[in-house]
mmCIF file of C-alpha atoms in Angstrom:
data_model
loop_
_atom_site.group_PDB
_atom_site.id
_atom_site.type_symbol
_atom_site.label_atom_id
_atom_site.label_comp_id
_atom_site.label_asym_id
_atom_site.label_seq_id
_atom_site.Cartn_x
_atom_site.Cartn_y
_atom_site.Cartn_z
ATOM 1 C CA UNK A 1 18.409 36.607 33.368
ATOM 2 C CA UNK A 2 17.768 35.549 36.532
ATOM 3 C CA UNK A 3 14.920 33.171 36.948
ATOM 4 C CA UNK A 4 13.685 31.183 39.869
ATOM 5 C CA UNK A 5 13.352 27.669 40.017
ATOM 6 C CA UNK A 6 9.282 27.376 40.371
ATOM 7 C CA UNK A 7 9.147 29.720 37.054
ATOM 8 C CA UNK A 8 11.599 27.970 35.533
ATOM 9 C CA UNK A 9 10.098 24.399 36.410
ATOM 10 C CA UNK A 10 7.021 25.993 35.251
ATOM 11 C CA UNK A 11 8.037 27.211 31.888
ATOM 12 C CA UNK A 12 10.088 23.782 31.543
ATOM 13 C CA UNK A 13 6.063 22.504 32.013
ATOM 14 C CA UNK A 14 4.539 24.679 29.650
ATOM 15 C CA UNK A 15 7.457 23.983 26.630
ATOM 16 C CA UNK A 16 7.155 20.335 27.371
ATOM 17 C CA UNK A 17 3.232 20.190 26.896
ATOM 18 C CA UNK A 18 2.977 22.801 23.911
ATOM 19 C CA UNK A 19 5.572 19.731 22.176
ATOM 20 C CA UNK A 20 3.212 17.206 22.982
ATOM 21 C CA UNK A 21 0.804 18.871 20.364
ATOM 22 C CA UNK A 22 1.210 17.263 16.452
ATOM 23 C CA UNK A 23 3.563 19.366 14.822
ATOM 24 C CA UNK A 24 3.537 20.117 11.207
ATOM 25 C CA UNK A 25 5.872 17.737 9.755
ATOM 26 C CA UNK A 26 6.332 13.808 8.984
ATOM 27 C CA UNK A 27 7.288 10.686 11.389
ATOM 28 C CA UNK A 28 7.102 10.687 15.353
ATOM 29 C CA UNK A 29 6.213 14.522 15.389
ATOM 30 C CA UNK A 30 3.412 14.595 13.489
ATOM 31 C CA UNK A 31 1.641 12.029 16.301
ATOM 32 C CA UNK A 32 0.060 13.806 19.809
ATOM 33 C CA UNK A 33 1.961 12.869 22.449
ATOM 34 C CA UNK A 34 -1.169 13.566 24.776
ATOM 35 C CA UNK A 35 -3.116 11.052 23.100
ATOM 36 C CA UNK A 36 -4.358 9.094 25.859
ATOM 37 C CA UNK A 37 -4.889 9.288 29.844
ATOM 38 C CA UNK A 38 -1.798 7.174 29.995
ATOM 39 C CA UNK A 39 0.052 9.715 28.355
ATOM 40 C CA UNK A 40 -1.596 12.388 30.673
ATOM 41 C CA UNK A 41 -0.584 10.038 33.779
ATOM 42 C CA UNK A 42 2.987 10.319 32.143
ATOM 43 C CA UNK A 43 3.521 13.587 31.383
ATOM 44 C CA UNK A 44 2.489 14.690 34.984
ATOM 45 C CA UNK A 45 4.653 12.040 36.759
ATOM 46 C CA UNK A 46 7.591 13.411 34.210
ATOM 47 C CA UNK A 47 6.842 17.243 35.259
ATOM 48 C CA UNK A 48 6.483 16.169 39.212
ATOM 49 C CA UNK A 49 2.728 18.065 39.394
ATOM 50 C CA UNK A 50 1.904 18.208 42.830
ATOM 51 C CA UNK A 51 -1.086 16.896 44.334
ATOM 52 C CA UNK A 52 -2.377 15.069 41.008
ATOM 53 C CA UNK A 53 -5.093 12.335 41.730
ATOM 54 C CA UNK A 54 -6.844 10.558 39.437
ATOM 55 C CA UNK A 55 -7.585 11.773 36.057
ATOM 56 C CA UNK A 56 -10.426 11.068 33.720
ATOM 57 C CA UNK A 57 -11.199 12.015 30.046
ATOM 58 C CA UNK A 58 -12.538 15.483 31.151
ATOM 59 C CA UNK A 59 -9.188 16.299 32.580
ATOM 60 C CA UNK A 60 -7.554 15.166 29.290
ATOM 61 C CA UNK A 61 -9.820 17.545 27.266
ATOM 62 C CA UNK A 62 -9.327 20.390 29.381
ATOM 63 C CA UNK A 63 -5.001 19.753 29.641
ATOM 64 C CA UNK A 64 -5.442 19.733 25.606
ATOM 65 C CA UNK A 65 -7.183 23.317 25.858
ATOM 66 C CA UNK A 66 -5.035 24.539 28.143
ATOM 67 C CA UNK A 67 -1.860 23.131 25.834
ATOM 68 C CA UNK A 68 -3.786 25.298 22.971
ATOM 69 C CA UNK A 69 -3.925 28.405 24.533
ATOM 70 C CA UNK A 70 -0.162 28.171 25.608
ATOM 71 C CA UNK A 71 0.558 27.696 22.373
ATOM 72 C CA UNK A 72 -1.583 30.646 21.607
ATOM 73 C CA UNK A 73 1.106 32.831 23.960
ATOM 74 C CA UNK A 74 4.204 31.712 22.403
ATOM 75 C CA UNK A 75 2.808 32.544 19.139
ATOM 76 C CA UNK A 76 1.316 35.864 20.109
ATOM 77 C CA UNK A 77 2.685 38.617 18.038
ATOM 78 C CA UNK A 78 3.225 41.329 20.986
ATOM 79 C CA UNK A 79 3.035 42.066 25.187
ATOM 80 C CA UNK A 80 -0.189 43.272 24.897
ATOM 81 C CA UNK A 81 -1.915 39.896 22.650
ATOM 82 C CA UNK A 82 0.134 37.727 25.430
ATOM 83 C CA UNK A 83 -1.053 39.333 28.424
ATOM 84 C CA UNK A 84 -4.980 39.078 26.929
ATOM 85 C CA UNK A 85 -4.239 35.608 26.379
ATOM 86 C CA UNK A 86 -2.641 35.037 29.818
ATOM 87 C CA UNK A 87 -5.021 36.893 31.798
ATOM 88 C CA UNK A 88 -7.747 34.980 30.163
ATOM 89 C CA UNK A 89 -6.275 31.608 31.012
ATOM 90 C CA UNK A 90 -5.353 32.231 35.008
ATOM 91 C CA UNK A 91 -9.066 33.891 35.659
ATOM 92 C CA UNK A 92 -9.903 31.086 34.554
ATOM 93 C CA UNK A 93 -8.305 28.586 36.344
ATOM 94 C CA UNK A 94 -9.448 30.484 39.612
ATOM 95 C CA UNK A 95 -5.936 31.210 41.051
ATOM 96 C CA UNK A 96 -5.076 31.260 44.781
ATOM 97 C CA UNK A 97 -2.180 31.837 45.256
ATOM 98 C CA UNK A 98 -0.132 30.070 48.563
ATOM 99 C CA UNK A 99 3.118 30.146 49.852
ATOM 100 C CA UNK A 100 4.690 26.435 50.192
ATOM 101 C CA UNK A 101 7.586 24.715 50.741
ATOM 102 C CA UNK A 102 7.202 20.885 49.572
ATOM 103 C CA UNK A 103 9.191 18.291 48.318
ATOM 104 C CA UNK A 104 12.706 19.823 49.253
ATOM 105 C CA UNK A 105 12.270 23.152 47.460
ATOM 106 C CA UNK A 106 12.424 26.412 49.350
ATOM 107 C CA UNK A 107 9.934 28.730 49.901
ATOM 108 C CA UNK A 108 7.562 29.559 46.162
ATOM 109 C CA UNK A 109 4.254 30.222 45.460
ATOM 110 C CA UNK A 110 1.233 27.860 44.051
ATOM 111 C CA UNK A 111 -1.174 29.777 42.236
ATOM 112 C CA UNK A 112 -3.579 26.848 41.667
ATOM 113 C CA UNK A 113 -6.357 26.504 44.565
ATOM 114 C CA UNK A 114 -6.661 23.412 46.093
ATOM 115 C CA UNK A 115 -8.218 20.934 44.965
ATOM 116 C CA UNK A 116 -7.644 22.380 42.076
ATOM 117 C CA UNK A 117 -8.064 20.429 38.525
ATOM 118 C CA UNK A 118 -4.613 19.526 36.461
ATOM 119 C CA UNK A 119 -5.663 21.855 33.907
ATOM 120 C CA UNK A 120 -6.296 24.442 36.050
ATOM 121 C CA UNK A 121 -3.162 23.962 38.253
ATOM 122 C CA UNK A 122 -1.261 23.704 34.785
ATOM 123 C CA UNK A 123 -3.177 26.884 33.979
ATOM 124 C CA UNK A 124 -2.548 28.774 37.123
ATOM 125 C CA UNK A 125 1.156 28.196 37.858
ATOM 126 C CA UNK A 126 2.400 28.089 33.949
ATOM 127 C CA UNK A 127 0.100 31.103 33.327
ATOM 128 C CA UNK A 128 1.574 32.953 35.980
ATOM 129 C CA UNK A 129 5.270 31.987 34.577
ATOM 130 C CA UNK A 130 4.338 33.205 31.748
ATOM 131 C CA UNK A 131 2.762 36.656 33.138
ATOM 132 C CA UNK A 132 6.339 36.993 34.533
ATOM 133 C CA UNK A 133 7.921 36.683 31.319
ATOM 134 C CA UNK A 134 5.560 39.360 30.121
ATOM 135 C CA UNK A 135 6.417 41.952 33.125
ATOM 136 C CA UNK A 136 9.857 41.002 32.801
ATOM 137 C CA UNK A 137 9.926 42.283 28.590
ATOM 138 C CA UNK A 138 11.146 38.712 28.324
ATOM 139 C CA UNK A 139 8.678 37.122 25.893
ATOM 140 C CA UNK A 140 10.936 36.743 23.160
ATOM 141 C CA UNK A 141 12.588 34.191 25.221
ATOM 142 C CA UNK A 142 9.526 32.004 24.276
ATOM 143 C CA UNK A 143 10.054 30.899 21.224
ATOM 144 C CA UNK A 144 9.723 27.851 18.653
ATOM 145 C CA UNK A 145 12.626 26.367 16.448
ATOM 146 C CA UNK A 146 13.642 27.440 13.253
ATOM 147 C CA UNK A 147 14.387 24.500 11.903
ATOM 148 C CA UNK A 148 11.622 24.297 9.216
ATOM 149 C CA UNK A 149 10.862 20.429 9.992
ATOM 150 C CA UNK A 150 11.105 20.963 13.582
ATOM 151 C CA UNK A 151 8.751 23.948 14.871
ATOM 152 C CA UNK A 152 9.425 22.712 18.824
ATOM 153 C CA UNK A 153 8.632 25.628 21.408
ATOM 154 C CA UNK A 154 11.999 26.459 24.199
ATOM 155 C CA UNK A 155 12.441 28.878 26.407
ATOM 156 C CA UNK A 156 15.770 30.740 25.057
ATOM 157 C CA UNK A 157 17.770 31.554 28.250
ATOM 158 C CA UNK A 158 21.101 32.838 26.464
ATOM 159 C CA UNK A 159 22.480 35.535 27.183
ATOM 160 C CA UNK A 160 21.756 37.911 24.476
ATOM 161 C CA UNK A 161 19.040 35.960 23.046
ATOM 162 C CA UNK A 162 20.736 34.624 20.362
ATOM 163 C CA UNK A 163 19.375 30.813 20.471
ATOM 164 C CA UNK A 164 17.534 30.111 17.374
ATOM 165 C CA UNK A 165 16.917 25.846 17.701
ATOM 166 C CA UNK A 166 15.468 23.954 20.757
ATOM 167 C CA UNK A 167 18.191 21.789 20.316
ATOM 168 C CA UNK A 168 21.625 22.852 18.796
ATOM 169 C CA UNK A 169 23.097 19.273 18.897
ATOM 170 C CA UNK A 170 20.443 18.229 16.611
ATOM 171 C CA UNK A 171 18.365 20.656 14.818
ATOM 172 C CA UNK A 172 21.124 23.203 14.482
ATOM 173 C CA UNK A 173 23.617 21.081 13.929
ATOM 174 C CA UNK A 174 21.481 19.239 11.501
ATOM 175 C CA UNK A 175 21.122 22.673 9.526
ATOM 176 C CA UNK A 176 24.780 23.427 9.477
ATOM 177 C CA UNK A 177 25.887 20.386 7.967
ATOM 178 C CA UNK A 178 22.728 20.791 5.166
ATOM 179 C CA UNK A 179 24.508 23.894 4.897
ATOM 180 C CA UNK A 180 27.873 22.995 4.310
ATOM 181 C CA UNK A 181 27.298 19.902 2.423
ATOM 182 C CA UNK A 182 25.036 22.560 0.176
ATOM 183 C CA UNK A 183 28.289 25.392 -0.388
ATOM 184 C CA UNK A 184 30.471 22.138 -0.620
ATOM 185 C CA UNK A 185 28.236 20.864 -3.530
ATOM 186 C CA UNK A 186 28.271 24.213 -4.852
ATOM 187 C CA UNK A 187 31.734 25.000 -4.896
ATOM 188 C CA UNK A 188 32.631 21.540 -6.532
ATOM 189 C CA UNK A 189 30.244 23.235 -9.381
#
């Protein structure tokens, strides 16, 4: 599947805040990652979001929401629930959408209007990513882990679709071992 880089940074952006959320589990996961405007501050310097000023506790709120209703998409059961959700969350954000070329990247669009809000940029240009994974009959591809302590959304870009952990080095391998150490235990009766 071939994706462009602005949808691809963009769904990069919209797995990387739906992990910020707690997660059902013990330890470091269980904690929100979006906690505070420092972490806000963070996670958009990490992501490189354009034309980001200064944030406030409103802007935190509204990032959380926004992080909730992505979640909402990965988790919807069909096309149809996904585009609702989607085409609830970019009318929302007020797209207006602008051809640019900034930072070194080629031509792409920005959905966000200017000026716009981080939640409503995140809205507007993740939404949109999203949309195109709709259109595409890719939503599959957005996915969580099936680890059962895990639960961390990825976008799956193998080729047939097979990728069942966000990260195979640890949660799958993590899994096969449990695995093997349980048929080892098994067979030594």
């Amino acid at each position: 599947m071939l994706i462009p880089h602005d949808t691809r940074s963009a769904l990069d952006t919209v797995v990387d805040l739906v992990n910020t959320a707690p997660q059902d589990g013990t330890g470091d996961s269980a904690a929100d990652r979006l906690a505070d405007l420092d972490a806000l501050y963070e996670f958009v310097r990490n992501q490189n979001v354009s034309g980001v000023g200064d944030l406030d506790e409103r802007d935190l709120r509204a990032v959380r929401a926004v992080r909730t209703r992505f979640a909402e998409v990965l988790a919807a059961p069909d096309p149809r629930t996904a585009a609702d959700l989607i085409n609830q969350l970019v009318a929302a954000a007020g797209t207006t959408p602008q051809l640019t070329d900034h930072d070194g990247y080629d031509w792409h669009v920005h959905y966000f209007a200017p000026g716009a809000s981080v939640a409503d940029h995140l809205a507007a240009d993740c939404g949109m990513a999203l949309s195109f994974m709709v259109v595409a009959g890719e939503q599959e591809r957005l996915r969580r882990c099936e680890a059962p302590d895990c639960g961390h959304a990825f976008v799956d870009l193998s080729r047939n679709r097979s990728r069942r952990y966000c990260d195979s080095r640890t949660c799958g391998n993590r899994l096969h071992v449990a695995a093997y150490r349980a048929r080892r235990k098994e067979a030594a009766g």
